[in-house]
Coordinates of C-alpha atoms in Angstrom, one line a residue:
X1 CA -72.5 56.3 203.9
X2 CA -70.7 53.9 206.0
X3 CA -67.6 55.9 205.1
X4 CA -69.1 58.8 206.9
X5 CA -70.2 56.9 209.8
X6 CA -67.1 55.5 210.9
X7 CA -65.4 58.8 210.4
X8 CA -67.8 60.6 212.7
X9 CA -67.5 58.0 215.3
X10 CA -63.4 58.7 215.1
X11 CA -63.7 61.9 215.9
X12 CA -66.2 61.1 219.1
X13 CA -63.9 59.2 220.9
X14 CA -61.5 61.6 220.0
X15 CA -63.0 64.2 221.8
X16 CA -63.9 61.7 224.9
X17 CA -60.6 61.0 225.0
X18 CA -59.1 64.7 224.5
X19 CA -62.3 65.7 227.1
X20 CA -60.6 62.8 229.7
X21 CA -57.4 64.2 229.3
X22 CA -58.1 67.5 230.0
X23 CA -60.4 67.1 233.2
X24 CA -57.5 64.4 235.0
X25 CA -54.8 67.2 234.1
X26 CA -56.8 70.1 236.2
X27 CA -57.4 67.5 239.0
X28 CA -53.9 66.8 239.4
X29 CA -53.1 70.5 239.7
X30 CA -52.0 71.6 243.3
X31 CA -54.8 74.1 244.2
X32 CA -54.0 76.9 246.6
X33 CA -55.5 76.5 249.9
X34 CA -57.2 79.6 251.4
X35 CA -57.6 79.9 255.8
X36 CA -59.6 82.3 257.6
X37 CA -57.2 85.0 259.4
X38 CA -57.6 85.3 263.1
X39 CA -56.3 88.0 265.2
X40 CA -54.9 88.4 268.5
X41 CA -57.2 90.1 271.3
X42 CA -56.5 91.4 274.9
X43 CA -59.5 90.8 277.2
X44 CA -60.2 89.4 280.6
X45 CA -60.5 85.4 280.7
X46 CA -61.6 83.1 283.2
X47 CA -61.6 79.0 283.4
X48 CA -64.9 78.0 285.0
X49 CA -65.6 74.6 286.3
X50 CA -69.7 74.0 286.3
X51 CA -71.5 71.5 289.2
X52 CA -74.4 70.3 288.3
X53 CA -76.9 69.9 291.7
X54 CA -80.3 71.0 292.9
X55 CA -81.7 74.0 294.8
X56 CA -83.2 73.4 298.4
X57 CA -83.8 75.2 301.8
X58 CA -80.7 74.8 304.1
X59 CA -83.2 74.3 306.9
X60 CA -85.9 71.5 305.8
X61 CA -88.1 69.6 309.1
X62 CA -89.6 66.8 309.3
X63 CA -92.9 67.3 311.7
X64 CA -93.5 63.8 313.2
X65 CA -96.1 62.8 316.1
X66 CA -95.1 62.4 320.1
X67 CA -97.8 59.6 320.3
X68 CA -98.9 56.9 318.2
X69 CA -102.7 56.9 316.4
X70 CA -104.7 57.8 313.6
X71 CA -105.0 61.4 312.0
X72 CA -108.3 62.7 312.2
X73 CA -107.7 66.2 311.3
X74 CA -105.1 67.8 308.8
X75 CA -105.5 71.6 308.8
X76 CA -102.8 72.4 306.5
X77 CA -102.0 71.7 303.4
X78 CA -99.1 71.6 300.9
X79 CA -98.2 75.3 299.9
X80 CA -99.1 77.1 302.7
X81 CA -97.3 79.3 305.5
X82 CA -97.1 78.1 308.9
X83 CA -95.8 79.7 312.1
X84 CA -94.1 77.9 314.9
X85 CA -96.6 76.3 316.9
X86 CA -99.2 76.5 314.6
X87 CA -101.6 73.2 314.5
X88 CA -100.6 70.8 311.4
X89 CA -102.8 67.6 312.0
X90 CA -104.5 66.0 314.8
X91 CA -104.4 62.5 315.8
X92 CA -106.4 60.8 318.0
X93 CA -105.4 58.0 320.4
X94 CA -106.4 54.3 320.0
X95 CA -105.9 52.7 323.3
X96 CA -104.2 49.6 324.0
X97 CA -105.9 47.2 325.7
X98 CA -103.8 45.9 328.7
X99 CA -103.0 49.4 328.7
X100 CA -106.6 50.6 329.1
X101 CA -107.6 47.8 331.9
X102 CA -104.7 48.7 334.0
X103 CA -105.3 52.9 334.3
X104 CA -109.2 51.8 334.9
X105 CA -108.0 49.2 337.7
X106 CA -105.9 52.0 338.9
X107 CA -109.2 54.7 339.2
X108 CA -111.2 52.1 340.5
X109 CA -108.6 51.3 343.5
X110 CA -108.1 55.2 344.2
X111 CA -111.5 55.6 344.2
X112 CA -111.8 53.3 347.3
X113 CA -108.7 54.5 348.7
X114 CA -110.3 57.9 348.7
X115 CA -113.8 56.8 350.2
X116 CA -111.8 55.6 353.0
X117 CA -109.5 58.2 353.2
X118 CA -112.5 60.7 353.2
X119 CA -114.6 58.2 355.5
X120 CA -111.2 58.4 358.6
X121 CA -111.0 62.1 358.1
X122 CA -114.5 62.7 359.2
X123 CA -114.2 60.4 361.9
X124 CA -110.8 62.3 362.9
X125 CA -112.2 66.0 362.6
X126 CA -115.2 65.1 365.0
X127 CA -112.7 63.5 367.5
X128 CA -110.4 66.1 367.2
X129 CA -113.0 68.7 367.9
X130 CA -114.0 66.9 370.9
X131 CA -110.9 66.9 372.3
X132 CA -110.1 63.5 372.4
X133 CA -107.2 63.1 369.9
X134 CA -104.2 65.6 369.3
X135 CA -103.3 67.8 367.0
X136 CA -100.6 65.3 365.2
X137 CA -102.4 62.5 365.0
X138 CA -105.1 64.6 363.0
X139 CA -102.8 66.3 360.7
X140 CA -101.7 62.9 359.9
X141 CA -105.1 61.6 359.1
X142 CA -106.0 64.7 356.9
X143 CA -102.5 64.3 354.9
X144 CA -103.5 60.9 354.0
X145 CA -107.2 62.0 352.6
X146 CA -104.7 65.0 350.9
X147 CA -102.2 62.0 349.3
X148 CA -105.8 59.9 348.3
X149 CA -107.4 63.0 346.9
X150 CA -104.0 63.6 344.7
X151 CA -103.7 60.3 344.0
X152 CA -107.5 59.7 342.1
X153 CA -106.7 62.4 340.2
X154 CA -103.1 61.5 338.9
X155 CA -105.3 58.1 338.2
X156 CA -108.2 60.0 336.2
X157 CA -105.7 61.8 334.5
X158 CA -103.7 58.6 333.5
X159 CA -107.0 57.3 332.2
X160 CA -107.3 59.9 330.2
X161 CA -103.9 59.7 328.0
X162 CA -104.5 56.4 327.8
X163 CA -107.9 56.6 326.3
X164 CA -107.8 60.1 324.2
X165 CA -103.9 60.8 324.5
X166 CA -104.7 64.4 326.4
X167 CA -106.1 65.8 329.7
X168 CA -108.3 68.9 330.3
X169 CA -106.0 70.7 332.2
X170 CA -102.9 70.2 329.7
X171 CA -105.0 70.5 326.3
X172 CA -102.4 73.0 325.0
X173 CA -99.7 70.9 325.7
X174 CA -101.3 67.9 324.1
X175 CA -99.2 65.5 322.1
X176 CA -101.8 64.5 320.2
X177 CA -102.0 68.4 318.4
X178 CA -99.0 68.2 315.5
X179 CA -97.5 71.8 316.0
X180 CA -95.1 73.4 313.0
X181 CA -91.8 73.8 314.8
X182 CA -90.3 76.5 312.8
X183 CA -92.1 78.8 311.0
X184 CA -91.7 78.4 307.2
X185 CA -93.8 76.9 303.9
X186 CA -95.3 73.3 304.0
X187 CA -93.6 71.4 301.1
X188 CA -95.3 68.3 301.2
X189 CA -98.2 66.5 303.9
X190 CA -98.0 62.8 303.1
X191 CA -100.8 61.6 305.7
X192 CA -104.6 62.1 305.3
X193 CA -107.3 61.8 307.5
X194 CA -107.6 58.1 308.4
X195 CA -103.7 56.9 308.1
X196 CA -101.9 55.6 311.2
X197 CA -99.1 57.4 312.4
X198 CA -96.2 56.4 314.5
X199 CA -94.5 58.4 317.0
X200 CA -91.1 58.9 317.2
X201 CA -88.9 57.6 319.4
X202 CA -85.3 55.7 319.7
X203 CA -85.7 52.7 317.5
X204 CA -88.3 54.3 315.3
X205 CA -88.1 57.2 312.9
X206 CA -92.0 58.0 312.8
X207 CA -94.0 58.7 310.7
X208 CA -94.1 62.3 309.0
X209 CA -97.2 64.6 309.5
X210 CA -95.2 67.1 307.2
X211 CA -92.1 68.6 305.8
X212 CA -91.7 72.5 306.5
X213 CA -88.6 74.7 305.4
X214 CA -87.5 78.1 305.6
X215 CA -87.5 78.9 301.9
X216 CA -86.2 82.4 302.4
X217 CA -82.7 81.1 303.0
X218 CA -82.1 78.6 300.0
X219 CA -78.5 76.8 299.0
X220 CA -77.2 74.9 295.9
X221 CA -75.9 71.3 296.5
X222 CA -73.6 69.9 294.1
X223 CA -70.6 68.0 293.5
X224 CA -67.0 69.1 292.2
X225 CA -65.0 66.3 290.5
X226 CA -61.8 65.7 292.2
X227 CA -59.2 67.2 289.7
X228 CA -61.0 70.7 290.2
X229 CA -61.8 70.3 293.8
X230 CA -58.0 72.0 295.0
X231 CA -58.9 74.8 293.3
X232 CA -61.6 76.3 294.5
X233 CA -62.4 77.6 298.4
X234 CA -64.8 78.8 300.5
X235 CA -65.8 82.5 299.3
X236 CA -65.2 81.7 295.9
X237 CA -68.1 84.0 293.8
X238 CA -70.6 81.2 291.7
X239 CA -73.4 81.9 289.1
X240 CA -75.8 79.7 289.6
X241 CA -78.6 78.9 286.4
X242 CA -82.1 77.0 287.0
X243 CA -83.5 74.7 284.7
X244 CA -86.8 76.4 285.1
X245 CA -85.9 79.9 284.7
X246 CA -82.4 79.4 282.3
X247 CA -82.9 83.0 281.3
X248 CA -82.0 84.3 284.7
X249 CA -78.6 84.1 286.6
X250 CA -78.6 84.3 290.7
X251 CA -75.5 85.1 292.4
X252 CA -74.0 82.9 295.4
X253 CA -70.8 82.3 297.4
X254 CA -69.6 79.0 297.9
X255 CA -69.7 78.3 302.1
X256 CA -69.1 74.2 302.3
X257 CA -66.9 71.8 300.5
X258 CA -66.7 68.1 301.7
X259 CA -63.7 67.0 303.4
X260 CA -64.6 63.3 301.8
X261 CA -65.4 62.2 298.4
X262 CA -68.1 60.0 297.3
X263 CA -68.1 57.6 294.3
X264 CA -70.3 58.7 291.4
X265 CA -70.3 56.9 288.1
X266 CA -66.8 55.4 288.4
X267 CA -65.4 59.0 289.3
X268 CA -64.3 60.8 292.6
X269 CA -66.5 63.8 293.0
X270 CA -67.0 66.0 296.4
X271 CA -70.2 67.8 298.0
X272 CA -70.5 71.8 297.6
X273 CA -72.9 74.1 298.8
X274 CA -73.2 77.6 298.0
X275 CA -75.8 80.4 299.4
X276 CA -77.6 82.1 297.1
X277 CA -78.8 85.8 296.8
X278 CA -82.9 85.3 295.6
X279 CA -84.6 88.6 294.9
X280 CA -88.2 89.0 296.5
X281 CA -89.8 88.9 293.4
X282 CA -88.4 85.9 292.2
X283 CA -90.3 82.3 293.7
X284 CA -87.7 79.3 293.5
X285 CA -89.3 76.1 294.3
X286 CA -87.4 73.2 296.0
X287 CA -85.9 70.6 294.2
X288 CA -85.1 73.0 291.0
X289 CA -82.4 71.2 288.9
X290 CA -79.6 73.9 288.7
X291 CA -75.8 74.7 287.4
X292 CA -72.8 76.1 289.3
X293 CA -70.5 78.3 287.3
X294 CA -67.2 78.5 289.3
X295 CA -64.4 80.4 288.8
X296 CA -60.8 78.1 288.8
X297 CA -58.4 80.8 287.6
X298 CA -58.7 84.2 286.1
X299 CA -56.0 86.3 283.4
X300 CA -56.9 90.2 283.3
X301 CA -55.2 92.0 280.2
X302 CA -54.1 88.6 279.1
X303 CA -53.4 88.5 274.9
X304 CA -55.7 85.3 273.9
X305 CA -56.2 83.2 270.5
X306 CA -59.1 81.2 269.6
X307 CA -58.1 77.7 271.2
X308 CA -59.1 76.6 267.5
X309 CA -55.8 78.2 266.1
X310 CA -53.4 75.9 268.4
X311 CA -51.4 72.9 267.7
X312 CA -51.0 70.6 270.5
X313 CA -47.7 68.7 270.0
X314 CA -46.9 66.5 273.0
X315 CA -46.3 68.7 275.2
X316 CA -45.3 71.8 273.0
X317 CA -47.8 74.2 271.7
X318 CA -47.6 75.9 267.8
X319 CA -49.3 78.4 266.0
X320 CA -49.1 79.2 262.1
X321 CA -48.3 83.1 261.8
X322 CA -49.1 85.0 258.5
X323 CA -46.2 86.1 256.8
X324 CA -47.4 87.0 253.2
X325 CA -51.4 87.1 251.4
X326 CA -50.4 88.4 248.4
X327 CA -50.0 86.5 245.5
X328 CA -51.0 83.5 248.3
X329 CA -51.4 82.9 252.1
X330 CA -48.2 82.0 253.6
X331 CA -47.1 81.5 257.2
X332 CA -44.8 80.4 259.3
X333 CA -45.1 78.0 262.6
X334 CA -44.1 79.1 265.8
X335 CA -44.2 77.8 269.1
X336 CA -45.9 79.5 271.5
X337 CA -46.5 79.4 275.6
X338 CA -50.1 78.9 276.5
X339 CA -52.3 79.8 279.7
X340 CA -55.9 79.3 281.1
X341 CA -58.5 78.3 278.5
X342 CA -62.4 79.3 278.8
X343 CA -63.0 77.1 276.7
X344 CA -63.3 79.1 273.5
X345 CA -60.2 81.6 273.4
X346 CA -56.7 80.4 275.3
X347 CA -54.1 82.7 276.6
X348 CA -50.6 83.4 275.1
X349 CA -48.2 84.0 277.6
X350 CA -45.3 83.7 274.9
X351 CA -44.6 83.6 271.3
X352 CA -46.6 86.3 270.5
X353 CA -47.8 90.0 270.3
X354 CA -50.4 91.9 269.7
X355 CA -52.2 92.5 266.8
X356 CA -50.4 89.4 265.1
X357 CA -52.4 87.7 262.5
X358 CA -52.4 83.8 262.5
X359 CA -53.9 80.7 260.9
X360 CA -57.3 79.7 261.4
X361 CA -59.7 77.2 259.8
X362 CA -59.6 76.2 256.3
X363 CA -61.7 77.8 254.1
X364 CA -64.7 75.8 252.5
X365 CA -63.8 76.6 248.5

């Protein structure tokens, strides 16, 4: 029995070690390795740059107030159409007090100014009538009760800006009425009812009733990094995508390029605007996050490879031609001159032909 045993256990590791051999004598056969054939192809290319920016109206004001207050009216809102000269907000006046005493002084002097004024006319007109004065000296008597008649009224008037910031007789002139001053859509209204409100003036900005832009004429700002900036120019064609609507494409022609660069993220990049063509039917919103294709150089009829199939050597470029498939692949490497690349396919502008067959990826086996 034991006999047996030890016999059967001879042959097992006999065949493990006959099953060993075997397997390490196929791994250490060369195996032949199989690529995927490319061809060559004629076809239009183009190297595009891309900018990334925002869409917004090229013309985009900032409604602020001739006179300091408090709103206490907003008409319009957010969203909605507005003409020039149409009535935003309305803000009413709140006086200041040494302000205030002064115009009132100045009504209450005109005010006995006038009395008198009236009281010398009457007392001129009856002795003019009787003859006892001339003509001059009452024409100068009845210009002064003119000059004290003008002058309670210029001091009424005064009282009047003072206290409400607007007169009766030049209500739609008033300064107090916030009027659109081009006609276009309200993008925001950051005041309510309530709020104070500065006016503008040299050392002060103001404060803004409203923002209103022209959203019929719309332009892409971006920025170019400074190794693509020398070629591109004014003119130059750009498809412009929206984040919000990435299915569409609008076309647009690139009108401004900054003469000056400004620092972004360590790198040199420049300003761009293009104008863009937006059918009617289409609503853009400012602000929309968007992409610039722009064209850098362009090859028509030129013989391309996918950029996959080169090899970058310094400064030399190569390419594996097929020579044989039959029993195995075989090719040969040549050097070749390349072009513009889009990114995908390159251009050969030397080295080979058409309809050439070259080396691509190796195949997964």
């Amino acid at each position: 029995m034991k006999k047996y045993i030890k016999i059967i256990s001879l042959v097992l590791i006999a065949l493990i070690f006959i099953g060993t051999f075997v397997f390490l004598y196929q791994k250490s056969q060369p195996k032949d390795t199989a690529y995927d054939i490319l061809h060559t192809k004629t076809t239009d290319l183009a190297q595009i740059t891309v900018a990334t920016g925002k869409i917004e109206p090229r013309d985009e004001v900032q409604i602020k107030p001739q006179i300091s207050g408090i709103i206490s009216e907003v008409y319009k809102e957010a969203g909605e159409t507005v003409k020039k000269g149409e009535i935003i907000a309305k803000v009413k006046v709140i006086p200041e007090l040494g302000s205030l005493n002064s115009a009132e002084s100045r009504v209450r002097l005109a005010e006995i100014n006038g009395r008198q004024a009236e009281t010398d006319l009457e007392r001129m007109e009856k002795l003019y009538q009787s003859k006892l004065v001339s003509s001059e000296e009452y024409e100068k008597t009845l210009l002064a009760a003119k000059q004290a008649r003008e002058e309670l009224q210029a001091a009424k008037d005064n009282l009047e800006i003072v206290k409400e910031g607007i007169t009766k007789s030049s209500a739609s002139f008033s300064s107090t009425l916030i009027r659109s001053t081009i006609d276009g859509l309200i993008l925001d209204v950051p005041i309510k009812v309530g709020n104070s409100v500065i006016m503008s003036n040299t050392f002060n900005d103001g404060t803004t009733i409203a923002t209103v832009a022209d959203m019929s004429d719309l332009i892409f700002r971006g920025n170019v990094d400074e190794t693509e900036v020398g070629r591109i120019h004014e003119g130059t064609p750009v498809k412009i995508t929206l984040g919000a609507l990435q299915d569409m494409k609008f076309d647009a022609v690139l009108e401004y390029i900054s003469p000056k660069s400004v620092e972004n993220n360590g790198a040199n990049q420049f300003e761009i605007k293009a104008a863009i063509t937006v059918p009617d039917s289409i609503t853009i919103r400012s602000g929309y996050s968007a992409n610039a294709e722009i064209e850098l150089q362009r090859a028509n009829n030129a013989l391309t490879v996918p950029e996959s199939a080169i090899e970058f050597s310094g400064d030399s470029t190569f390419v594996y031609v097929l020579t044989d498939s039959v029993p195995t692949q075989k090719f040969t490497r040549r050097q070749v001159q390349t072009g513009i690349s889009d990114g995908v396919n390159i251009e050969i502008k030397s080295g080979l032909k058409a309809n050439e067959s070259i080396r691509g990826l190796k195949k997964e086996m």
